[in-house]
């Protein structure tokens, strides 16, 4: 999700700041960085004053959002020096407003407020995830850095010539053999040549060393901004967005990881053994972390592209979703239409015509765009869009559902005040569409005409289905966790700039059991080669979403009264589930997230036991397979 300006809970890339108040009136001036002179405020704050402050702040935020959203959209769709300039400018205005509002809101610190007002004020006081300090020039510098980093990633490409005929298409009209991330990712997904994999993996990481200095400067700025807001560093600020003390959230993430780690450890052990069978002891030693370039994904974050190496039961049918989509002749728009139909089958209104007119579905040939998939809410009402360079394959079919989940969530909470136009927590926002994708079962594929009724695999193929799913979802868990473990340590100074890369690999190894294919150059800045670092999007949300989506799915299947294993359950067409789900979505972030979770699932705690239950038969299989192996790294 691309969130423009945001207050209450987590999420957000950029926010606004600025406000000036007097005893009688509080006009909110965005244009100036002049600090509010508290000394001029004579009277004690009152409830009425707080109410008016919130109303004015809302108005100002909405006004700035309307402009910023369009500028960010244009920048991401046409990366040029000029759109970067416009983005830096509006981003700075946003950062200013956010800081000012956060400071102004402190005036009500000692006033006892009704719960709803207190929640809004607290949201303002958190500022944004990237707060600028309240001093001249800071907001502008921060915004310029953020824009530069984001655009540098979007434009990233490098020289690489493959001799493998399956990639020949890439080199038509490409005499210089310069490839982009989409093309590099195709090679990583399909090649089984370790030399080629290593070269492409290393090639992509050449885009990021130039980002490092700006990144470390940005860290300084937002740490200072976070200090002013009362947090010890930006990590503490980020962790404070979960309706609990920041330190409790750290423990909560560790607790959830503890629930699912045994499952990951078994999968890691099995996948390493299978890779060893394929590549041999030199490339995949059995007592070492796995080489990160062998897993079918540029970051080793999901492993579905090497499913063919680990299929448990090769004689039982496997479903090749990519092939089904290709056979059906879907184009990019049809993929989105099918995604939309899942939501409407649950009772959600269809997407507006503007969605179809204004979204970007296909990578344009003639200009630079940020291809990383995102969902947008331009007017905080109905002007919702996605921006995605869709590839016609199963992975992107799922990502389309993921993005639509954001859009349907945004529309569900459109009548909330701006303070609450957000997910219950940021993990919820990332989990909605993923939960829908868990219902893409063989029976569902039959219903939508993609799979022939006679081709539905029987129970003998269950392990295959579960393994395919685990290669995506279980494999992702430690990556989802480590990205912000790294950022938290960068923010708190544990990793100084000259330790950024070593720190990254320390955590890659610790959590994922991965290693780089070779020594990294002294100037390497590998975190910068992952979108969310230069894109400035917090990442813990995806870890939470991978826990939550299984909780949602389990609850949905229970509401639907579907019997049988969770991985065979599809809630397609179930209006009761839809209406309960929409009920939770409509709440936005108006209530602490445990209340939203309870509204849908009946439980108020995030809980890894749903994903563990989902994969229970696979866990039994993995343990059996691993029983004579030495696991771990
Ligand atoms: O960034 C995304 C979405 C947009 S919010 C496509 N995801 C993470 C990633 O690609 O790294 C979805 C799963 C994890
Ligand atoms: Zn998302």
mmCIF file of N, CA and C and ligand atoms in Angstrom, residues 1 373-375 402-403 406 429-430 541-542, ligand 2:
data_model
loop_
_atom_site.group_PDB
_atom_site.id
_atom_site.type_symbol
_atom_site.label_atom_id
_atom_site.label_comp_id
_atom_site.label_asym_id
_atom_site.label_seq_id
_atom_site.Cartn_x
_atom_site.Cartn_y
_atom_site.Cartn_z
ATOM 1 N N UNK A 1 0.846 -1.184 0.000
ATOM 2 C CA UNK A 1 0.000 0.000 0.000
ATOM 3 C C UNK A 1 0.882 1.234 0.000
ATOM 4 N N UNK A 373 4.836 -3.162 -6.904
ATOM 5 C CA UNK A 373 3.374 -3.070 -6.849
ATOM 6 C C UNK A 373 2.915 -2.228 -5.649
ATOM 7 N N UNK A 374 1.908 -1.395 -5.888
ATOM 8 C CA UNK A 374 1.351 -0.602 -4.794
ATOM 9 C C UNK A 374 -0.121 -0.300 -5.052
ATOM 10 N N UNK A 375 -0.834 0.029 -3.973
ATOM 11 C CA UNK A 375 -2.252 0.375 -4.067
ATOM 12 C C UNK A 375 -2.422 1.787 -3.531
ATOM 13 N N UNK A 402 -3.408 -9.186 -3.506
ATOM 14 C CA UNK A 402 -2.819 -8.440 -2.378
ATOM 15 C C UNK A 402 -3.121 -6.945 -2.516
ATOM 16 N N UNK A 403 -2.867 -6.414 -3.697
ATOM 17 C CA UNK A 403 -3.085 -4.971 -3.910
ATOM 18 C C UNK A 403 -4.566 -4.624 -3.803
ATOM 19 N N UNK A 406 -5.735 -4.011 -0.373
ATOM 20 C CA UNK A 406 -5.510 -2.642 0.115
ATOM 21 C C UNK A 406 -6.636 -1.726 -0.357
ATOM 22 N N UNK A 429 -3.464 -4.295 7.063
ATOM 23 C CA UNK A 429 -3.575 -3.803 5.690
ATOM 24 C C UNK A 429 -2.922 -4.759 4.706
ATOM 25 N N UNK A 430 -1.817 -5.350 5.139
ATOM 26 C CA UNK A 430 -1.095 -6.255 4.245
ATOM 27 C C UNK A 430 -1.728 -7.646 4.190
ATOM 28 N N UNK A 541 5.205 -5.079 9.103
ATOM 29 C CA UNK A 541 3.820 -5.292 8.665
ATOM 30 C C UNK A 541 3.640 -6.599 7.891
ATOM 31 N N UNK A 542 4.643 -6.963 7.105
ATOM 32 C CA UNK A 542 4.498 -8.176 6.284
ATOM 33 C C UNK A 542 4.668 -9.430 7.126
HETATM 34 ZN ZN1 LIG B 2 0.905 -4.429 0.421
#
